[in-house]
Amino acid sequence: VRVRSSSAVTVCLAVLCVLLLTAVIVLGVKFNTNYTEDTHQLLNKEERDGLSNNYGWVCYQSSLYFISSEQKNWNESRTFCMNKGADLIIINNTHKLLTLKSS
């Protein structure tokens, strides 16, 4: 009877060890994935803030806007934007325009 009970205990401990190891691996992968996503979001925020602070870009509702003090016609302005990897937009919302200009 003792041989059978010690074998049963050994099997139970082995199963528990395998389950614990599986849980540790799954949680490690999950947290590493979340950490990587958080790091990318932080880098994007730092890049966005760097653009905003250093180059005249303004962040508003998760979008970046560049407001130039130079006056150009539509085509020149659009070419300027395209050279920066952006596009020219028309802002019809007065509140949004005032918010962007004051930033």
Short mmCIF file of C-alpha atoms in Angstrom, two decimals:
data_model
loop_
_atom_site.label_atom_id
_atom_site.label_comp_id
_atom_site.label_asym_id
_atom_site.label_seq_id
_atom_site.Cartn_x
_atom_site.Cartn_y
_atom_site.Cartn_z
CA VAL A 1 0.00 0.00 0.00
CA ARG A 2 2.87 2.39 0.76
CA VAL A 3 4.50 1.81 -2.63
CA ARG A 4 1.26 2.66 -4.44
CA SER A 5 0.61 5.77 -2.34
CA SER A 6 4.14 7.11 -2.86
CA SER A 7 3.81 6.49 -6.61
CA ALA A 8 0.50 8.35 -6.62
CA VAL A 9 2.08 11.25 -4.74
CA THR A 10 4.98 11.32 -7.21
CA VAL A 11 2.60 11.37 -10.19
CA CYS A 12 0.51 14.14 -8.59
CA LEU A 13 3.62 16.23 -7.92
CA ALA A 14 4.84 15.70 -11.48
CA VAL A 15 1.46 16.79 -12.89
CA LEU A 16 1.42 19.86 -10.62
CA CYS A 17 4.96 20.77 -11.74
CA VAL A 18 3.97 20.50 -15.40
CA LEU A 19 0.86 22.62 -14.83
CA LEU A 20 2.85 25.22 -12.91
CA LEU A 21 5.54 25.36 -15.59
CA THR A 22 2.87 25.75 -18.28
CA ALA A 23 1.22 28.58 -16.34
CA VAL A 24 4.55 30.37 -15.89
CA ILE A 25 5.33 30.12 -19.61
CA VAL A 26 1.87 31.32 -20.68
CA LEU A 27 1.95 34.27 -18.27
CA GLY A 28 5.50 35.14 -19.30
CA VAL A 29 4.55 35.26 -22.97
CA LYS A 30 1.41 37.28 -22.21
CA PHE A 31 3.21 39.87 -20.09
CA ASN A 32 6.08 40.12 -22.55
CA THR A 33 3.60 40.83 -25.35
CA ASN A 34 1.86 43.51 -23.26
CA TYR A 35 5.23 45.01 -22.31
CA THR A 36 6.27 45.16 -25.96
CA GLU A 37 3.00 46.86 -26.95
CA ASP A 38 3.32 49.36 -24.08
CA THR A 39 6.92 50.10 -25.11
CA HIS A 40 5.84 50.79 -28.70
CA GLN A 41 3.05 53.07 -27.48
CA LEU A 42 5.51 54.92 -25.25
CA LEU A 43 7.96 55.33 -28.13
CA ASN A 44 5.16 56.65 -30.33
CA LYS A 45 4.17 59.12 -27.60
CA GLU A 46 7.79 60.23 -27.16
CA GLU A 47 8.21 60.62 -30.92
CA ARG A 48 4.95 62.59 -31.12
CA ASP A 49 5.95 64.81 -28.19
CA GLY A 50 9.38 65.31 -29.73
CA LEU A 51 7.84 66.42 -33.00
CA SER A 52 5.45 68.69 -31.18
CA ASN A 53 8.15 70.32 -29.08
CA ASN A 54 10.94 70.59 -31.62
CA TYR A 55 9.47 71.12 -35.05
CA GLY A 56 6.21 73.02 -34.70
CA TRP A 57 3.90 70.01 -34.88
CA VAL A 58 0.80 70.15 -32.69
CA CYS A 59 -0.96 67.07 -31.33
CA TYR A 60 -4.76 67.30 -31.17
CA GLN A 61 -7.08 64.32 -30.55
CA SER A 62 -4.45 61.73 -31.52
CA SER A 63 -3.54 63.51 -34.77
CA LEU A 64 -0.52 65.65 -35.60
CA TYR A 65 -0.89 69.02 -37.30
CA PHE A 66 1.77 71.36 -38.63
CA ILE A 67 0.82 75.02 -38.71
CA SER A 68 3.14 77.19 -40.74
CA SER A 69 3.46 80.95 -40.47
CA GLU A 70 4.48 81.12 -44.15
CA GLN A 71 1.86 82.13 -46.67
CA LYS A 72 1.74 80.01 -49.82
CA ASN A 73 -0.88 79.15 -52.39
CA TRP A 74 -2.74 75.84 -52.19
CA ASN A 75 -0.41 73.96 -54.57
CA GLU A 76 2.77 75.17 -52.87
CA SER A 77 1.32 74.32 -49.47
CA ARG A 78 0.28 70.86 -50.61
CA THR A 79 3.74 70.17 -52.07
CA PHE A 80 5.30 71.34 -48.80
CA CYS A 81 3.08 68.93 -46.85
CA MET A 82 3.72 66.02 -49.21
CA ASN A 83 7.48 66.53 -48.82
CA LYS A 84 6.98 66.08 -45.07
CA GLY A 85 4.98 62.87 -45.59
CA ALA A 86 1.69 64.60 -44.77
CA ASP A 87 -1.22 66.12 -46.64
CA LEU A 88 -2.93 69.47 -46.63
CA ILE A 89 -6.34 69.71 -44.95
CA ILE A 90 -9.10 72.24 -44.55
CA ILE A 91 -10.26 72.87 -40.99
CA ASN A 92 -13.89 74.01 -40.92
CA ASN A 93 -14.27 73.69 -37.15
CA THR A 94 -13.58 77.06 -35.49
CA HIS A 95 -12.97 75.54 -32.06
CA LYS A 96 -10.47 73.07 -33.49
CA LEU A 97 -8.70 75.81 -35.45
CA LEU A 98 -8.39 78.07 -32.40
CA THR A 99 -7.17 75.18 -30.28
CA LEU A 100 -4.50 74.28 -32.83
CA LYS A 101 -3.34 77.87 -33.25
CA SER A 102 -3.02 78.39 -29.50
CA SER A 103 -0.94 75.22 -29.00
#
